[in-house]
CSV table of C-alpha atoms in Angstrom, one decimal:
chain,number,residue,atom,x,y,z
A,1,MET,CA,0.0,0.0,0.0
A,2,PHE,CA,2.8,2.4,0.9
A,3,TYR,CA,4.4,1.9,-2.6
A,4,ILE,CA,1.1,2.4,-4.4
A,5,ASN,CA,0.4,5.6,-2.4
A,6,PHE,CA,3.9,6.8,-3.1
A,7,ARG,CA,3.5,6.2,-6.9
A,8,TRP,CA,0.1,7.9,-6.9
A,9,LYS,CA,1.4,11.1,-5.3
A,10,ARG,CA,4.1,11.3,-7.9
A,11,ARG,CA,2.0,10.3,-10.8
A,12,LYS,CA,2.7,13.5,-12.8
A,13,LEU,CA,6.4,13.1,-12.4
A,14,TYR,CA,6.2,9.5,-13.8
A,15,ALA,CA,3.9,10.6,-16.6
A,16,LEU,CA,6.4,13.3,-17.7
A,17,ALA,CA,9.3,11.0,-17.3
A,18,LYS,CA,7.7,8.5,-19.7
A,19,LYS,CA,8.1,11.0,-22.5
A,20,ILE,CA,11.9,11.3,-21.9
A,21,PRO,CA,14.2,8.8,-23.8
A,22,GLY,CA,15.5,5.9,-21.8
A,23,THR,CA,14.1,2.8,-20.0
A,24,ASP,CA,12.3,2.8,-16.7
A,25,GLY,CA,14.6,0.4,-15.0
A,26,LEU,CA,13.4,-2.1,-12.4
A,27,PRO,CA,10.7,-1.4,-9.7
A,28,LEU,CA,12.1,0.2,-6.6
A,29,ILE,CA,15.8,0.1,-7.6
A,30,GLY,CA,15.5,1.7,-11.1
A,31,HIS,CA,18.8,1.5,-12.9
A,32,ALA,CA,20.9,0.7,-9.8
A,33,PHE,CA,22.1,-2.5,-11.5
A,34,THR,CA,23.6,-0.4,-14.3
A,35,PHE,CA,25.8,1.5,-11.9
A,36,MET,CA,27.4,-1.7,-10.6
A,37,GLY,CA,31.0,-1.7,-11.7
A,38,ILE,CA,31.0,2.0,-12.6
A,39,ASP,CA,33.6,4.0,-10.6
A,40,VAL,CA,34.5,7.4,-12.0
A,41,ARG,CA,37.4,7.5,-9.5
A,42,ASN,CA,39.1,5.0,-11.9
A,43,ASN,CA,37.9,6.1,-15.3
A,44,ILE,CA,35.2,8.7,-16.1
A,45,ASN,CA,34.6,7.0,-19.4
A,46,ASP,CA,32.8,4.2,-17.5
A,47,SER,CA,30.1,6.7,-16.8
A,48,GLY,CA,29.4,6.9,-20.5
A,49,LYS,CA,26.9,4.1,-19.8
A,50,LEU,CA,24.7,6.8,-18.3
A,51,LEU,CA,24.4,8.5,-21.6
A,52,GLN,CA,22.4,5.6,-23.1
A,53,ASN,CA,23.8,5.5,-26.7
A,54,ASN,CA,24.9,9.1,-26.7
A,55,LEU,CA,21.4,10.5,-26.7
A,56,PRO,CA,21.0,14.3,-26.4
A,57,VAL,CA,18.8,13.7,-23.4
A,58,SER,CA,18.2,10.5,-21.4
A,59,LYS,CA,16.7,9.5,-18.1
A,60,ILE,CA,18.0,7.3,-15.4
A,61,TRP,CA,16.3,6.1,-12.2
A,62,ALA,CA,18.3,5.7,-9.0
A,63,GLY,CA,15.7,4.2,-6.8
A,64,SER,CA,12.9,6.8,-6.7
A,65,LEU,CA,15.2,9.7,-7.8
A,66,LEU,CA,14.8,10.7,-11.5
A,67,PHE,CA,18.1,11.8,-13.1
A,68,ILE,CA,18.1,13.4,-16.6
A,69,VAL,CA,21.5,13.4,-18.3
A,70,VAL,CA,22.0,16.2,-20.8
A,71,ASN,CA,24.5,15.8,-23.7
A,72,SER,CA,23.3,18.5,-26.1
A,73,PRO,CA,24.2,22.2,-26.3
A,74,ASP,CA,20.6,23.2,-27.0
A,75,HIS,CA,19.3,21.4,-24.0
A,76,SER,CA,22.2,22.5,-21.9
A,77,GLN,CA,21.5,26.1,-22.8
A,78,ALA,CA,17.8,25.7,-21.8
A,79,MET,CA,18.8,24.1,-18.5
A,80,LEU,CA,21.5,26.5,-17.4
A,81,GLN,CA,19.5,29.6,-18.3
A,82,SER,CA,16.4,28.5,-16.5
A,83,THR,CA,15.6,30.0,-13.0
A,84,ALA,CA,14.1,26.5,-12.2
A,85,CYS,CA,17.6,25.1,-12.4
A,86,LEU,CA,19.6,27.2,-9.9
A,87,LYS,CA,19.7,24.8,-7.0
A,88,ILE,CA,22.6,22.4,-6.3
A,89,PRO,CA,21.3,18.9,-5.3
A,90,PHE,CA,21.8,17.9,-1.7
A,91,ILE,CA,23.6,14.7,-2.8
A,92,ILE,CA,26.4,16.9,-4.2
A,93,SER,CA,26.6,19.4,-1.3
A,94,ARG,CA,26.3,16.8,1.4
A,95,PRO,CA,29.8,15.2,1.0
A,96,PHE,CA,31.2,18.6,2.2
A,97,LEU,CA,29.7,17.9,5.7
A,98,HIS,CA,27.1,20.7,5.5
A,99,ARG,CA,29.5,23.4,4.3
A,100,TYR,CA,27.7,26.0,2.3
A,101,GLY,CA,30.2,28.1,0.4
A,102,LEU,CA,29.3,29.9,-2.8
A,103,ILE,CA,29.6,27.0,-5.2
A,104,ILE,CA,27.2,24.7,-3.3
A,105,ALA,CA,25.0,27.2,-1.4
A,106,ASN,CA,21.4,27.7,-2.5
A,107,GLY,CA,18.7,30.3,-2.3
A,108,ALA,CA,19.1,33.5,-0.3
A,109,VAL,CA,22.5,32.4,1.0
A,110,TRP,CA,23.9,31.9,-2.5
A,111,GLN,CA,22.5,35.2,-3.7
A,112,HIS,CA,23.9,37.1,-0.7
A,113,HIS,CA,27.3,35.5,-0.9
A,114,ARG,CA,27.6,35.9,-4.7
A,115,LYS,CA,26.8,39.6,-4.4
A,116,ILE,CA,29.5,40.0,-1.8
A,117,LEU,CA,32.2,38.0,-3.6
A,118,SER,CA,31.6,39.3,-7.1
A,119,HIS,CA,33.3,42.6,-6.1
A,120,SER,CA,36.6,40.7,-5.8
A,121,PHE,CA,36.5,39.4,-9.4
A,122,LYS,CA,35.9,42.7,-11.2
A,123,ILE,CA,38.5,43.7,-13.8
A,124,ASN,CA,40.0,46.6,-11.7
A,125,ILE,CA,40.4,44.2,-8.7
A,126,LEU,CA,42.0,41.5,-10.9
A,127,GLN,CA,44.4,44.1,-12.1
A,128,GLN,CA,45.8,44.3,-8.5
A,129,LEU,CA,46.5,40.6,-8.6
A,130,MET,CA,48.9,40.8,-11.5
A,131,PRO,CA,52.0,41.3,-9.3
A,132,ILE,CA,51.0,38.3,-7.2
A,133,PHE,CA,50.4,36.1,-10.2
A,134,ASN,CA,53.8,37.2,-11.6
A,135,GLN,CA,55.7,36.8,-8.4
A,136,LYS,CA,54.3,33.3,-7.7
A,137,CYS,CA,54.9,32.1,-11.3
A,138,MET,CA,58.5,33.4,-11.2
A,139,LYS,CA,59.1,31.5,-8.0
A,140,PHE,CA,57.7,28.3,-9.6
A,141,VAL,CA,60.2,28.7,-12.5
A,142,GLU,CA,63.0,28.8,-9.9
A,143,LYS,CA,61.6,25.8,-8.0
A,144,LEU,CA,61.8,23.7,-11.2
A,145,GLN,CA,65.5,24.4,-11.7
A,146,PRO,CA,66.7,21.4,-9.7
A,147,LYS,CA,64.6,19.2,-12.0
A,148,ILE,CA,66.4,20.2,-15.2
A,149,GLY,CA,67.8,17.0,-16.8
A,150,ALA,CA,66.3,14.8,-14.1
A,151,PRO,CA,64.1,11.7,-14.8
A,152,GLU,CA,60.4,12.2,-15.3
A,153,PHE,CA,58.5,13.4,-12.2
A,154,ASP,CA,55.0,14.3,-11.3
A,155,ILE,CA,54.9,18.1,-11.9
A,156,GLY,CA,51.5,18.2,-10.4
A,157,HIS,CA,53.0,18.4,-6.9
A,158,TYR,CA,54.9,21.6,-7.8
A,159,VAL,CA,51.8,23.1,-9.6
A,160,ALA,CA,49.7,22.4,-6.6
A,161,ALA,CA,52.0,24.5,-4.4
A,162,LEU,CA,52.0,27.3,-7.0
A,163,THR,CA,48.3,27.5,-7.2
A,164,LEU,CA,47.7,27.1,-3.4
A,165,GLU,CA,50.2,29.9,-2.7
A,166,THR,CA,48.5,32.1,-5.4
A,167,THR,CA,45.1,31.4,-3.9
A,168,MET,CA,46.1,32.0,-0.3
A,169,THR,CA,48.0,35.3,-1.1
A,170,GLY,CA,45.7,36.6,-3.8
A,171,ASN,CA,42.4,35.9,-2.0
A,172,PHE,CA,43.3,35.9,1.7
A,173,HIS,CA,46.5,38.0,2.2
A,174,TYR,CA,48.1,34.9,3.5
A,175,ASP,CA,51.6,34.8,1.9
A,176,HIS,CA,53.3,31.5,3.0
A,177,CYS,CA,55.4,28.9,1.2
A,178,PHE,CA,53.5,25.7,0.4
A,179,TYR,CA,56.2,23.8,-1.5
A,180,GLY,CA,56.5,20.5,0.3
A,181,SER,CA,53.7,21.5,2.7
A,182,LYS,CA,51.6,18.8,4.4
A,183,ILE,CA,48.4,20.8,3.9
A,184,ILE,CA,48.4,19.8,0.2
A,185,SER,CA,48.4,16.1,1.0
A,186,ASP,CA,45.7,16.8,3.7
A,187,ILE,CA,43.5,18.5,1.1
A,188,ASP,CA,44.0,15.6,-1.3
A,189,HIS,CA,43.1,13.1,1.4
A,190,GLY,CA,40.0,15.1,2.2
A,191,LYS,CA,39.0,15.1,-1.5
A,192,THR,CA,39.4,11.4,-1.7
A,193,LEU,CA,37.1,10.9,1.4
A,194,MET,CA,34.5,13.3,0.0
A,195,MET,CA,34.5,11.5,-3.3
A,196,LYS,CA,34.1,8.1,-1.5
A,197,ARG,CA,30.9,9.3,0.1
A,198,MET,CA,29.6,10.8,-3.1
A,199,ILE,CA,30.1,7.7,-5.1
A,200,GLU,CA,29.3,4.8,-2.7
A,201,PRO,CA,25.5,4.7,-2.4
A,202,TRP,CA,25.3,3.1,1.1
A,203,TRP,CA,26.7,6.3,2.6
A,204,ASN,CA,23.4,7.9,1.7
A,205,PHE,CA,22.0,6.4,4.9
A,206,GLU,CA,23.0,9.1,7.4
A,207,TRP,CA,22.7,6.8,10.4
A,208,LEU,CA,25.1,4.4,8.8
A,209,PHE,CA,27.5,7.1,7.7
A,210,GLN,CA,27.7,8.8,11.1
A,211,ARG,CA,28.8,5.5,12.7
A,212,SER,CA,31.4,4.7,10.1
A,213,LYS,CA,35.2,5.2,10.0
A,214,LEU,CA,34.7,7.3,6.8
A,215,TYR,CA,32.7,9.8,8.9
A,216,LYS,CA,35.5,10.0,11.5
A,217,ASP,CA,38.2,10.3,8.9
A,218,MET,CA,36.2,13.1,7.1
A,219,LYS,CA,35.7,15.0,10.4
A,220,ALA,CA,39.4,14.7,11.2
A,221,SER,CA,40.4,15.9,7.7
A,222,ILE,CA,38.1,18.9,7.9
A,223,THR,CA,39.3,19.7,11.4
A,224,LEU,CA,42.8,20.0,10.1
A,225,LEU,CA,41.7,22.4,7.3
A,226,ASP,CA,39.6,24.3,9.8
A,227,ALA,CA,42.7,24.9,11.9
A,228,LYS,CA,44.5,26.4,8.9
A,229,ILE,CA,41.4,28.6,8.1
A,230,ASP,CA,41.3,29.8,11.7
A,231,GLU,CA,45.0,30.7,11.3
A,232,ILE,CA,44.3,32.6,8.1
A,233,ILE,CA,41.5,34.6,9.7
A,234,GLU,CA,43.6,35.4,12.8
A,235,ALA,CA,46.5,36.5,10.6
A,236,TYR,CA,44.2,38.8,8.7
A,237,LYS,CA,42.9,40.4,11.9
A,238,THR,CA,46.4,40.9,13.1
A,239,ASN,CA,47.7,42.4,9.8
A,240,MET,CA,44.6,44.0,8.3
A,241,ASN,CA,45.9,47.6,8.7
A,242,ASN,CA,49.1,46.7,6.9
A,243,ASN,CA,47.6,45.0,3.8
A,244,GLU,CA,48.5,46.9,0.7
A,245,HIS,CA,45.2,46.0,-1.1
A,246,ARG,CA,42.9,46.1,1.9
A,247,GLY,CA,39.3,46.1,1.0
A,248,THR,CA,39.6,44.4,-2.4
A,249,PHE,CA,40.4,40.7,-1.9
A,250,VAL,CA,38.0,37.9,-1.1
A,251,ILE,CA,38.8,37.9,2.6
A,252,ASP,CA,38.3,41.7,2.8
A,253,GLN,CA,34.7,41.2,1.6
A,254,LEU,CA,34.1,38.3,3.9
A,255,MET,CA,35.4,40.1,6.9
A,256,ASP,CA,33.6,43.4,6.2
A,257,PRO,CA,31.1,43.9,9.0
A,258,ALA,CA,28.7,45.6,6.6
A,259,ASN,CA,28.2,42.3,4.8
A,260,ASN,CA,26.9,40.7,8.0
A,261,LEU,CA,28.4,37.2,7.7
A,262,THR,CA,28.8,34.9,10.7
A,263,TYR,CA,32.2,33.4,11.5
A,264,GLU,CA,30.8,30.0,10.3
A,265,GLU,CA,29.9,31.6,6.9
A,266,ILE,CA,33.3,33.2,6.5
A,267,ARG,CA,35.0,29.9,7.3
A,268,ASP,CA,32.7,28.0,4.9
A,269,GLU,CA,33.6,30.3,2.1
A,270,ILE,CA,37.4,30.1,2.7
A,271,PHE,CA,37.0,26.3,3.0
A,272,ILE,CA,35.2,26.1,-0.4
A,273,PHE,CA,37.7,28.5,-2.0
A,274,ILE,CA,40.6,26.4,-0.9
A,275,ILE,CA,39.1,23.1,-2.0
A,276,ALA,CA,37.6,24.3,-5.3
A,277,GLY,CA,39.6,27.4,-6.2
A,278,TYR,CA,43.2,26.2,-5.8
A,279,GLU,CA,42.5,22.7,-7.1
A,280,THR,CA,40.8,23.7,-10.3
A,281,SER,CA,43.7,25.9,-11.4
A,282,SER,CA,46.1,23.2,-10.3
A,283,VAL,CA,44.7,20.3,-12.3
A,284,THR,CA,44.1,22.5,-15.4
A,285,LEU,CA,47.7,23.8,-15.4
A,286,SER,CA,49.1,20.3,-14.8
A,287,ALA,CA,47.0,18.9,-17.7
A,288,ILE,CA,48.2,21.7,-20.0
A,289,LEU,CA,51.8,21.0,-19.2
A,290,LEU,CA,51.3,17.3,-19.9
A,291,MET,CA,49.5,17.9,-23.1
A,292,ILE,CA,52.2,20.3,-24.3
A,293,ALA,CA,54.9,17.8,-23.4
A,294,MET,CA,53.1,15.3,-25.7
A,295,HIS,CA,52.5,17.6,-28.6
A,296,LYS,CA,55.8,19.1,-29.7
A,297,ASP,CA,54.2,21.1,-32.5
A,298,VAL,CA,52.1,22.9,-30.0
A,299,GLN,CA,55.1,23.5,-27.8
A,300,ARG,CA,57.0,25.0,-30.7
A,301,LYS,CA,54.2,27.5,-31.5
A,302,MET,CA,54.0,28.5,-27.8
A,303,PHE,CA,57.8,29.2,-27.8
A,304,GLU,CA,57.3,31.4,-30.9
A,305,GLU,CA,54.5,33.4,-29.4
A,306,VAL,CA,56.3,33.9,-26.0
A,307,ASP,CA,59.5,35.0,-27.7
A,308,GLU,CA,57.7,37.4,-29.9
A,309,ASN,CA,55.7,39.1,-27.2
A,310,TYR,CA,57.6,38.8,-23.9
A,311,ASP,CA,61.1,40.0,-23.0
A,312,GLY,CA,61.1,39.1,-19.3
A,313,GLY,CA,60.0,40.7,-16.1
A,314,HIS,CA,56.3,41.1,-15.0
A,315,ILE,CA,53.5,40.6,-17.4
A,316,GLU,CA,50.8,43.3,-17.3
A,317,MET,CA,47.1,42.8,-17.9
A,318,GLU,CA,47.2,44.9,-21.1
A,319,ASP,CA,49.8,42.4,-22.4
A,320,LEU,CA,47.6,39.3,-22.1
A,321,HIS,CA,45.7,39.8,-25.3
A,322,LYS,CA,48.9,39.3,-27.3
A,323,PHE,CA,49.0,35.6,-26.3
A,324,LYS,CA,46.3,34.3,-28.6
A,325,TYR,CA,47.7,30.9,-29.2
A,326,ILE,CA,48.3,30.3,-25.5
A,327,GLU,CA,44.7,31.2,-24.9
A,328,MET,CA,43.7,28.6,-27.5
A,329,VAL,CA,45.8,26.0,-25.7
A,330,ILE,CA,44.1,26.7,-22.4
A,331,LYS,CA,40.7,26.5,-24.0
A,332,GLU,CA,41.5,23.2,-25.7
A,333,ALA,CA,42.8,21.7,-22.4
A,334,LEU,CA,39.6,22.9,-20.7
A,335,ARG,CA,37.5,21.3,-23.5
A,336,LEU,CA,39.1,17.9,-23.1
A,337,PHE,CA,39.6,18.1,-19.3
A,338,PRO,CA,37.0,20.4,-17.8
A,339,THR,CA,37.8,20.6,-14.1
A,340,VAL,CA,34.1,20.3,-13.4
A,341,PRO,CA,33.1,17.4,-15.7
A,342,PHE,CA,29.4,17.7,-15.1
A,343,VAL,CA,27.0,20.4,-13.8
A,344,PRO,CA,24.2,19.1,-11.4
A,345,ARG,CA,21.0,20.9,-10.8
A,346,LYS,CA,17.8,20.1,-8.8
A,347,VAL,CA,14.7,21.3,-10.6
A,348,THR,CA,12.6,23.4,-8.2
A,349,GLN,CA,9.6,23.9,-10.5
A,350,GLU,CA,8.4,22.3,-13.7
A,351,PHE,CA,9.9,23.9,-16.8
A,352,GLN,CA,10.3,23.4,-20.5
A,353,MET,CA,13.7,22.2,-21.7
A,354,ARG,CA,13.3,22.4,-25.5
A,355,GLU,CA,10.8,19.7,-26.4
A,356,TYR,CA,10.7,18.1,-23.0
A,357,THR,CA,8.7,19.1,-19.9
A,358,ILE,CA,10.9,18.5,-16.9
A,359,PRO,CA,9.1,17.7,-13.7
A,360,LYS,CA,9.8,19.3,-10.3
A,361,ASP,CA,12.4,17.5,-8.1
A,362,THR,CA,14.3,16.0,-11.1
A,363,ILE,CA,18.1,16.1,-10.9
A,364,LEU,CA,19.6,17.3,-14.1
A,365,ILE,CA,23.2,16.3,-15.0
A,366,ASP,CA,24.8,18.5,-17.7
A,367,PHE,CA,27.6,16.2,-18.7
A,368,LEU,CA,30.2,18.7,-20.0
A,369,TYR,CA,33.0,16.1,-20.3
A,370,PHE,CA,31.1,14.1,-23.0
A,371,MET,CA,29.5,17.1,-24.6
A,372,HIS,CA,32.9,18.7,-25.1
A,373,ARG,CA,34.0,15.5,-26.9
A,374,ASN,CA,30.8,14.9,-28.9
A,375,LYS,CA,31.7,14.4,-32.5
A,376,THR,CA,28.3,15.8,-33.6
A,377,TYR,CA,29.4,19.2,-32.5
A,378,TRP,CA,33.2,19.0,-32.6
A,379,GLY,CA,33.9,16.8,-35.6
A,380,GLU,CA,35.6,13.5,-36.1
A,381,ASP,CA,38.8,14.7,-34.3
A,382,ALA,CA,36.8,15.7,-31.1
A,383,ASP,CA,39.0,13.4,-28.9
A,384,LYS,CA,42.2,14.9,-30.2
A,385,PHE,CA,44.2,17.8,-28.6
A,386,ARG,CA,44.1,20.5,-31.3
A,387,PRO,CA,44.2,24.1,-30.1
A,388,GLU,CA,43.6,25.5,-33.6
A,389,ARG,CA,40.0,24.5,-33.3
A,390,PHE,CA,39.6,27.7,-31.3
A,391,GLU,CA,40.8,29.9,-34.2
A,392,PRO,CA,38.1,32.6,-34.7
A,393,GLU,CA,37.0,31.2,-38.0
A,394,GLU,CA,36.7,27.6,-36.7
A,395,ILE,CA,35.1,28.3,-33.3
A,396,LYS,CA,32.3,30.4,-34.8
A,397,LYS,CA,31.0,27.3,-36.5
A,398,ILE,CA,30.5,25.6,-33.1
A,399,HIS,CA,27.3,25.9,-31.1
A,400,PRO,CA,28.2,28.4,-28.3
A,401,HIS,CA,26.8,26.1,-25.6
A,402,ALA,CA,28.8,23.1,-26.8
A,403,TYR,CA,31.7,24.5,-24.7
A,404,ALA,CA,31.0,25.5,-21.1
A,405,PRO,CA,34.1,24.7,-18.9
A,406,PHE,CA,32.9,27.4,-16.4
A,407,ALA,CA,29.2,26.4,-16.7
A,408,ALA,CA,26.8,29.2,-17.8
A,409,GLY,CA,23.8,31.2,-16.8
A,410,LYS,CA,23.4,32.8,-13.3
A,411,ARG,CA,25.6,30.3,-11.7
A,412,VAL,CA,28.5,30.7,-14.1
A,413,CYS,CA,31.9,30.3,-12.3
A,414,ILE,CA,32.6,33.6,-10.6
A,415,GLY,CA,36.4,33.1,-11.1
A,416,ASN,CA,36.6,32.4,-14.8
A,417,LYS,CA,38.5,35.5,-15.7
A,418,TYR,CA,40.8,35.0,-12.7
A,419,ALA,CA,41.6,31.5,-13.9
A,420,MET,CA,42.3,32.6,-17.5
A,421,TYR,CA,44.6,35.5,-16.4
A,422,PHE,CA,46.5,33.3,-14.0
A,423,LEU,CA,47.0,30.4,-16.5
A,424,LYS,CA,48.2,32.7,-19.2
A,425,ILE,CA,50.7,34.4,-17.0
A,426,ALA,CA,51.9,31.0,-15.7
A,427,LEU,CA,52.4,29.6,-19.2
A,428,VAL,CA,54.3,32.6,-20.5
A,429,HIS,CA,56.7,32.5,-17.6
A,430,ILE,CA,57.2,28.7,-17.8
A,431,PHE,CA,57.7,28.5,-21.5
A,432,LYS,CA,60.1,31.4,-21.6
A,433,HIS,CA,62.5,29.2,-19.7
A,434,TYR,CA,61.7,25.5,-20.1
A,435,GLU,CA,60.7,22.8,-22.6
A,436,PHE,CA,58.9,19.6,-21.6
A,437,SER,CA,58.7,16.1,-22.8
A,438,THR,CA,57.1,12.9,-21.6
A,439,THR,CA,57.2,9.2,-22.4
A,440,TYR,CA,53.4,9.0,-22.1
A,441,LYS,CA,51.3,8.8,-25.2
A,442,TYR,CA,48.1,10.8,-25.6
A,443,GLU,CA,46.1,7.6,-26.3
A,444,GLU,CA,47.1,6.1,-22.9
A,445,ILE,CA,45.5,9.0,-21.0
A,446,THR,CA,42.3,8.4,-19.0
A,447,ALA,CA,40.4,10.8,-16.8
A,448,THR,CA,39.1,10.3,-13.3
A,449,MET,CA,37.1,12.3,-10.8
A,450,SER,CA,38.4,13.3,-7.3
A,451,PRO,CA,35.9,15.3,-7.2
A,452,SER,CA,37.3,17.5,-10.0
A,453,LEU,CA,38.5,15.9,-13.2
A,454,GLU,CA,42.1,14.7,-13.1
A,455,ILE,CA,44.3,12.6,-15.3
A,456,ALA,CA,44.6,9.1,-13.8
A,457,GLN,CA,48.3,8.6,-14.9
A,458,LYS,CA,49.2,11.9,-13.2
A,459,TYR,CA,51.5,14.5,-14.8
A,460,HIS,CA,54.8,12.9,-15.4
A,461,VAL,CA,57.2,15.1,-17.4
A,462,SER,CA,60.9,15.8,-17.8
A,463,VAL,CA,62.2,19.4,-17.9
A,464,GLU,CA,65.0,20.9,-19.9
A,465,ARG,CA,66.2,24.5,-20.1
A,466,ARG,CA,65.1,26.1,-23.4
A,467,LYS,CA,67.8,26.3,-26.1
A,468,SER,CA,68.1,29.9,-27.3
């Protein structure tokens, strides 16, 4: 009787779901059997099974939860521009142990925090970050010197320190050295635990989770990071009158009494910025360096552009437009390896997504990783690394929503310009001094989630000083 009553109350949802491509799965469990053996922590391509023959839109039932997977730019555009699709599903935010920073907050909290933080990502504020970007990238170049001529090594460890230092200094006025720091391994461990909870379905039972070793390990990991955040806040309070750019950076906005944030809200935002902000730049820059090490023709073109437009010293914001090929390289890396491989949304009210009526309480998954590689939109070489596809004459032939590494709509990534400026400056400094190679072949590369997209084989390269 309970099941019949449950189905009756949700009869409209089931009626609308019937019109969406895909099978209904089994009673009670839906497509749970399909998920068996899929672990995106090993290879995200395994999750291609969710796309059901590469359909533009398809449905999947996980028990009573209706998921709709989007693999089409037209439907992606309708989804991301709809006010019915602004909410982040609880199954995504829950692994952060109820932390509600900007990227996972909803409703009034999200609106208030985004309004506060958007100030720190305006062009005139980003201009003030240029000296920090340059300083940290020049330090990175120095840190690589001992690796010249050495065997292949995972450059991701060095890049993580670079991006963490840049994030800490450029957002929180916290200028410390993180090369070889334990906090990087602590953050990585925390990400692994969060991903474990997100992927393994039995941890959806809160009573089971809170009695598990995983819960204790996650609490311990977050406690370590909280201690660092408390240290950042105390350092800011101590030095706030001495900060050169006081009033402009992220922490200045968070700590401003006029913005009326609680200590817990401030800590949550710093927590999310550290986890999401530093890591996304780190995995993107690491992937770019590996791709360039594999593609010598791309590396040669980068050398030519750097030599033509950069003589040394600091790179100014007004110089960045000169590095058009480097920008294409960044965009191509983000196409193949978007740091956020899918965009999840909970539907808060029934809405029209092109030809489909999407019922309330559905969870939509905009699968960017597969849409970015879809040959329907990107051609037969969609799986290849070819920066030239972003030449103006080529890219204008591509549907504008077939490429969305920073998402789109009202919840578009607030730090997209920050990321592009930093990556450009980093690549100019690096390729002014070094050339890279690797024994890995592009065909061997697989992608994983942890929870952002990473390359499973890591980022093993060898470094040589550039020959003049």
